[in-house]
Amino acid sequence: LVLIGIAMFLAAGANAGLLGTYYNLPSTHPDMERWITGFDPGYVQNTLTGDAPTLTAYGATRVLQWDWWDPSYEVFSRVDSDADLQSNFASSWFPVNTGLPGDPYDFAVHWDGTFYVDADKSYDYTMGSDDDSWLFIDGQLVLDLGGVHGMTYTNYTVNLTEGWHDIDIFFAERHVSQSGFQLNFFSDLVPENPVPEPGTLVLVGLGLVGLAARRFRR
């Protein structure tokens, strides 16, 4: 079990970041290319109970078709690194273009994964987005940057217990002509169900074989 744990840790470390699932929405979608609302929090409920946030009564008056992360729009998944999330996506970020009307604008992303904190205490972080974004930790909403707006930042302090925690981030780019996302987090992030790099698997396998042989010689 110890050896398996070591292998899982090394494989995850090779893909540090979050697993991003990307969705392409056409510009004809009723929530794309509408009015610019500005920063407009309050669309989603505080508890994440399914594959996407649930609208509040207020959100239902602001959103016409709440299917932005529906599997029918999915185009690809990948692990986005800590560096990507911290800086590489901050401006002029248009990762989705499959030829739909309005591309490369009008898309959505769901990032998910886990992170570890080594003590019970308060942790600070900063997140920014253009347009909507919502961040959940352990299924609870801790940051709301809803609305169609330019790059908007906010700081937050969250109280956490020592151990592993789940993280989910939902993002949507809904209006030309800019797009961006940025997350400065307090812990290394581990993607949900990461795909190990082949080289990592080889090294882990060789290490396990060596440990097993050493134990056998004893």
mmCIF file of C-alpha atoms in Angstrom:
data_model
loop_
_atom_site.group_PDB
_atom_site.id
_atom_site.type_symbol
_atom_site.label_atom_id
_atom_site.label_comp_id
_atom_site.label_asym_id
_atom_site.label_seq_id
_atom_site.Cartn_x
_atom_site.Cartn_y
_atom_site.Cartn_z
ATOM 1 C CA LEU A 1 0.000 0.000 0.000
ATOM 2 C CA VAL A 2 2.872 2.364 0.756
ATOM 3 C CA LEU A 3 4.390 1.684 -2.663
ATOM 4 C CA ILE A 4 1.060 2.278 -4.383
ATOM 5 C CA GLY A 5 0.691 5.555 -2.500
ATOM 6 C CA ILE A 6 4.163 6.651 -3.617
ATOM 7 C CA ALA A 7 3.305 5.820 -7.222
ATOM 8 C CA MET A 8 0.050 7.786 -7.094
ATOM 9 C CA PHE A 9 1.793 10.776 -5.515
ATOM 10 C CA LEU A 10 4.540 10.869 -8.144
ATOM 11 C CA ALA A 11 2.085 10.430 -11.016
ATOM 12 C CA ALA A 12 -0.122 13.238 -9.748
ATOM 13 C CA GLY A 13 2.870 15.515 -9.205
ATOM 14 C CA ALA A 14 3.825 15.204 -12.862
ATOM 15 C CA ASN A 15 0.458 16.757 -13.753
ATOM 16 C CA ALA A 16 0.131 19.416 -11.012
ATOM 17 C CA GLY A 17 -2.792 21.707 -11.688
ATOM 18 C CA LEU A 18 -6.488 21.151 -12.312
ATOM 19 C CA LEU A 19 -8.376 19.049 -14.821
ATOM 20 C CA GLY A 20 -10.182 21.441 -17.168
ATOM 21 C CA THR A 21 -13.171 20.332 -19.223
ATOM 22 C CA TYR A 22 -13.850 22.794 -22.056
ATOM 23 C CA TYR A 23 -17.203 23.549 -23.673
ATOM 24 C CA ASN A 24 -17.916 25.470 -26.879
ATOM 25 C CA LEU A 25 -21.146 27.463 -26.965
ATOM 26 C CA PRO A 26 -22.443 29.071 -30.171
ATOM 27 C CA SER A 27 -22.969 32.824 -30.270
ATOM 28 C CA THR A 28 -26.646 32.045 -30.947
ATOM 29 C CA HIS A 29 -27.012 30.606 -27.431
ATOM 30 C CA PRO A 30 -29.486 32.860 -25.567
ATOM 31 C CA ASP A 31 -26.954 33.689 -22.824
ATOM 32 C CA MET A 32 -24.109 34.535 -25.204
ATOM 33 C CA GLU A 33 -23.507 38.008 -26.642
ATOM 34 C CA ARG A 34 -26.274 39.610 -24.578
ATOM 35 C CA TRP A 35 -25.958 42.803 -22.557
ATOM 36 C CA ILE A 36 -22.889 43.593 -20.496
ATOM 37 C CA THR A 37 -24.116 43.327 -16.913
ATOM 38 C CA GLY A 38 -20.925 44.220 -15.107
ATOM 39 C CA PHE A 39 -20.016 42.411 -11.889
ATOM 40 C CA ASP A 40 -23.300 40.738 -10.920
ATOM 41 C CA PRO A 41 -23.075 38.199 -8.056
ATOM 42 C CA GLY A 42 -25.893 36.064 -6.712
ATOM 43 C CA TYR A 43 -26.669 33.785 -9.682
ATOM 44 C CA VAL A 44 -25.822 30.473 -7.995
ATOM 45 C CA GLN A 45 -26.664 28.711 -4.746
ATOM 46 C CA ASN A 46 -24.098 28.241 -1.999
ATOM 47 C CA THR A 47 -23.965 24.424 -2.212
ATOM 48 C CA LEU A 48 -22.768 22.437 -5.234
ATOM 49 C CA THR A 49 -25.036 19.384 -5.500
ATOM 50 C CA GLY A 50 -24.448 18.137 -9.062
ATOM 51 C CA ASP A 51 -22.249 18.584 -12.106
ATOM 52 C CA ALA A 52 -22.881 22.343 -12.236
ATOM 53 C CA PRO A 53 -24.043 25.065 -9.852
ATOM 54 C CA THR A 54 -27.762 25.507 -9.215
ATOM 55 C CA LEU A 55 -29.381 28.851 -9.989
ATOM 56 C CA THR A 56 -30.892 31.013 -7.283
ATOM 57 C CA ALA A 57 -34.222 32.760 -7.789
ATOM 58 C CA TYR A 58 -32.258 35.859 -8.798
ATOM 59 C CA GLY A 59 -30.071 33.850 -11.156
ATOM 60 C CA ALA A 60 -33.162 32.505 -12.897
ATOM 61 C CA THR A 61 -34.054 36.091 -13.826
ATOM 62 C CA ARG A 62 -30.587 36.723 -15.286
ATOM 63 C CA VAL A 63 -29.939 33.467 -17.153
ATOM 64 C CA LEU A 64 -32.131 32.188 -19.984
ATOM 65 C CA GLN A 65 -30.660 28.721 -20.626
ATOM 66 C CA TRP A 66 -28.557 27.246 -17.806
ATOM 67 C CA ASP A 67 -26.723 24.517 -19.717
ATOM 68 C CA TRP A 68 -23.313 26.077 -20.195
ATOM 69 C CA TRP A 69 -21.490 22.929 -18.984
ATOM 70 C CA ASP A 70 -23.732 20.397 -20.696
ATOM 71 C CA PRO A 71 -21.859 17.387 -22.177
ATOM 72 C CA SER A 72 -23.319 18.189 -25.604
ATOM 73 C CA TYR A 73 -21.036 21.253 -25.748
ATOM 74 C CA GLU A 74 -17.887 19.478 -24.524
ATOM 75 C CA VAL A 75 -14.901 19.629 -26.884
ATOM 76 C CA PHE A 76 -11.859 18.475 -24.879
ATOM 77 C CA SER A 77 -10.322 17.955 -21.440
ATOM 78 C CA ARG A 78 -6.766 18.646 -20.327
ATOM 79 C CA VAL A 79 -4.708 19.307 -17.210
ATOM 80 C CA ASP A 80 -4.057 23.037 -16.837
ATOM 81 C CA SER A 81 -0.925 23.647 -14.799
ATOM 82 C CA ASP A 82 -0.534 25.899 -11.785
ATOM 83 C CA ALA A 83 1.427 28.302 -14.019
ATOM 84 C CA ASP A 84 -1.427 28.413 -16.534
ATOM 85 C CA LEU A 85 -3.951 29.212 -13.831
ATOM 86 C CA GLN A 86 -1.696 31.772 -12.148
ATOM 87 C CA SER A 87 -0.696 33.826 -15.182
ATOM 88 C CA ASN A 88 -0.896 32.286 -18.657
ATOM 89 C CA PHE A 89 -4.674 32.635 -18.985
ATOM 90 C CA ALA A 90 -4.898 36.177 -17.583
ATOM 91 C CA SER A 91 -5.645 38.000 -20.859
ATOM 92 C CA SER A 92 -6.485 37.374 -24.522
ATOM 93 C CA TRP A 93 -7.300 33.766 -23.629
ATOM 94 C CA PHE A 94 -9.296 31.955 -26.315
ATOM 95 C CA PRO A 95 -8.563 28.198 -26.103
ATOM 96 C CA VAL A 96 -11.647 26.909 -27.930
ATOM 97 C CA ASN A 97 -12.227 27.182 -31.675
ATOM 98 C CA THR A 98 -14.119 24.451 -33.508
ATOM 99 C CA GLY A 99 -15.804 26.575 -36.159
ATOM 100 C CA LEU A 100 -19.043 27.351 -34.337
ATOM 101 C CA PRO A 101 -20.665 30.746 -34.941
ATOM 102 C CA GLY A 102 -18.837 33.253 -32.765
ATOM 103 C CA ASP A 103 -15.632 31.254 -32.230
ATOM 104 C CA PRO A 104 -13.211 31.719 -30.539
ATOM 105 C CA TYR A 105 -15.504 33.603 -28.169
ATOM 106 C CA ASP A 106 -18.360 32.103 -26.113
ATOM 107 C CA PHE A 107 -17.037 29.090 -24.208
ATOM 108 C CA ALA A 108 -17.106 27.606 -20.712
ATOM 109 C CA VAL A 109 -14.726 25.605 -18.511
ATOM 110 C CA HIS A 110 -15.102 23.414 -15.435
ATOM 111 C CA TRP A 111 -11.887 22.829 -13.483
ATOM 112 C CA ASP A 112 -11.801 20.280 -10.704
ATOM 113 C CA GLY A 113 -9.245 18.636 -8.468
ATOM 114 C CA THR A 114 -7.953 18.488 -4.910
ATOM 115 C CA PHE A 115 -5.422 20.241 -2.709
ATOM 116 C CA TYR A 116 -3.778 19.596 0.647
ATOM 117 C CA VAL A 117 -3.303 21.949 3.586
ATOM 118 C CA ASP A 118 -0.929 21.042 6.395
ATOM 119 C CA ALA A 119 -2.597 22.871 9.297
ATOM 120 C CA ASP A 120 -5.954 24.114 10.575
ATOM 121 C CA LYS A 121 -5.908 27.837 9.811
ATOM 122 C CA SER A 122 -7.052 30.627 7.506
ATOM 123 C CA TYR A 123 -5.741 30.773 3.940
ATOM 124 C CA ASP A 124 -5.798 33.714 1.512
ATOM 125 C CA TYR A 125 -6.084 33.680 -2.259
ATOM 126 C CA THR A 126 -6.951 35.900 -5.228
ATOM 127 C CA MET A 127 -9.069 35.073 -8.263
ATOM 128 C CA GLY A 128 -9.975 37.106 -11.318
ATOM 129 C CA SER A 129 -12.054 36.468 -14.421
ATOM 130 C CA ASP A 130 -13.587 37.892 -17.583
ATOM 131 C CA ASP A 131 -16.521 36.928 -17.577
ATOM 132 C CA ASP A 132 -18.301 34.759 -14.960
ATOM 133 C CA SER A 133 -16.529 32.480 -12.486
ATOM 134 C CA TRP A 134 -17.524 30.627 -9.325
ATOM 135 C CA LEU A 135 -15.196 28.758 -6.959
ATOM 136 C CA PHE A 136 -16.354 25.972 -4.641
ATOM 137 C CA ILE A 137 -14.289 24.263 -1.931
ATOM 138 C CA ASP A 138 -15.698 21.007 -0.583
ATOM 139 C CA GLY A 139 -18.952 21.773 -2.375
ATOM 140 C CA GLN A 140 -19.430 25.201 -0.783
ATOM 141 C CA LEU A 141 -19.345 28.479 -2.701
ATOM 142 C CA VAL A 142 -16.477 30.666 -1.524
ATOM 143 C CA LEU A 143 -16.099 33.076 -4.445
ATOM 144 C CA ASP A 144 -18.686 34.587 -6.809
ATOM 145 C CA LEU A 145 -17.584 36.628 -9.834
ATOM 146 C CA GLY A 146 -20.807 36.268 -11.808
ATOM 147 C CA GLY A 147 -21.835 38.539 -14.649
ATOM 148 C CA VAL A 148 -20.547 39.722 -18.020
ATOM 149 C CA HIS A 149 -17.689 42.036 -17.136
ATOM 150 C CA GLY A 150 -14.093 42.926 -17.793
ATOM 151 C CA MET A 151 -11.285 41.346 -15.795
ATOM 152 C CA THR A 152 -12.412 41.596 -12.178
ATOM 153 C CA TYR A 153 -10.409 40.455 -9.135
ATOM 154 C CA THR A 154 -11.299 39.668 -5.558
ATOM 155 C CA ASN A 155 -9.430 38.411 -2.494
ATOM 156 C CA TYR A 156 -10.810 35.859 -0.079
ATOM 157 C CA THR A 157 -9.885 34.196 3.203
ATOM 158 C CA VAL A 158 -11.111 30.666 3.876
ATOM 159 C CA ASN A 159 -10.820 28.625 7.079
ATOM 160 C CA LEU A 160 -9.752 25.038 6.401
ATOM 161 C CA THR A 161 -8.840 21.969 8.409
ATOM 162 C CA GLU A 162 -5.666 19.974 7.851
ATOM 163 C CA GLY A 163 -5.996 17.412 5.056
ATOM 164 C CA TRP A 164 -7.290 17.038 1.508
ATOM 165 C CA HIS A 165 -10.049 19.230 0.062
ATOM 166 C CA ASP A 166 -12.017 19.282 -3.198
ATOM 167 C CA ILE A 167 -12.008 22.297 -5.501
ATOM 168 C CA ASP A 168 -14.374 23.112 -8.397
ATOM 169 C CA ILE A 169 -14.235 26.231 -10.555
ATOM 170 C CA PHE A 170 -16.850 27.110 -13.177
ATOM 171 C CA PHE A 171 -15.991 29.752 -15.776
ATOM 172 C CA ALA A 172 -17.810 31.232 -18.767
ATOM 173 C CA GLU A 173 -16.699 33.657 -21.481
ATOM 174 C CA ARG A 174 -19.926 35.173 -22.820
ATOM 175 C CA HIS A 175 -19.135 38.348 -24.739
ATOM 176 C CA VAL A 176 -16.549 39.740 -27.146
ATOM 177 C CA SER A 177 -13.895 40.940 -27.144
ATOM 178 C CA GLN A 178 -11.693 39.900 -24.194
ATOM 179 C CA SER A 179 -11.347 36.800 -22.018
ATOM 180 C CA GLY A 180 -9.208 35.864 -19.035
ATOM 181 C CA PHE A 181 -8.875 33.855 -15.853
ATOM 182 C CA GLN A 182 -6.339 33.983 -13.025
ATOM 183 C CA LEU A 183 -6.035 32.086 -9.736
ATOM 184 C CA ASN A 184 -3.338 32.686 -7.127
ATOM 185 C CA PHE A 185 -3.872 29.820 -4.716
ATOM 186 C CA PHE A 186 -2.232 28.894 -1.404
ATOM 187 C CA SER A 187 -1.538 25.212 -2.113
ATOM 188 C CA ASP A 188 -0.368 22.931 -4.904
ATOM 189 C CA LEU A 189 -3.346 21.699 -6.899
ATOM 190 C CA VAL A 190 -3.870 18.093 -7.988
ATOM 191 C CA PRO A 191 -6.195 17.400 -10.953
ATOM 192 C CA GLU A 192 -9.101 15.023 -10.532
ATOM 193 C CA ASN A 193 -8.179 11.631 -12.091
ATOM 194 C CA PRO A 194 -4.944 12.911 -13.676
ATOM 195 C CA VAL A 195 -3.431 11.012 -16.590
ATOM 196 C CA PRO A 196 0.194 10.153 -15.657
ATOM 197 C CA GLU A 197 2.901 11.022 -18.155
ATOM 198 C CA PRO A 198 4.499 7.902 -19.700
ATOM 199 C CA GLY A 199 7.952 8.836 -18.411
ATOM 200 C CA THR A 200 6.635 9.157 -14.892
ATOM 201 C CA LEU A 201 5.033 5.734 -15.062
ATOM 202 C CA VAL A 202 8.307 4.195 -16.244
ATOM 203 C CA LEU A 203 10.279 5.772 -13.406
ATOM 204 C CA VAL A 204 7.678 4.757 -10.846
ATOM 205 C CA GLY A 205 7.618 1.215 -12.226
ATOM 206 C CA LEU A 206 11.392 0.892 -12.099
ATOM 207 C CA GLY A 207 11.443 2.239 -8.582
ATOM 208 C CA LEU A 208 8.841 -0.240 -7.420
ATOM 209 C CA VAL A 209 10.703 -3.118 -9.057
ATOM 210 C CA GLY A 210 13.914 -2.059 -7.327
ATOM 211 C CA LEU A 211 12.230 -1.832 -3.954
ATOM 212 C CA ALA A 212 10.608 -5.219 -4.417
ATOM 213 C CA ALA A 213 13.942 -6.824 -5.439
ATOM 214 C CA ARG A 214 15.687 -5.329 -2.431
ATOM 215 C CA ARG A 215 13.020 -6.686 -0.126
ATOM 216 C CA PHE A 216 13.259 -10.137 -1.797
ATOM 217 C CA ARG A 217 17.044 -10.288 -1.268
ATOM 218 C CA ARG A 218 16.483 -9.776 2.438
#
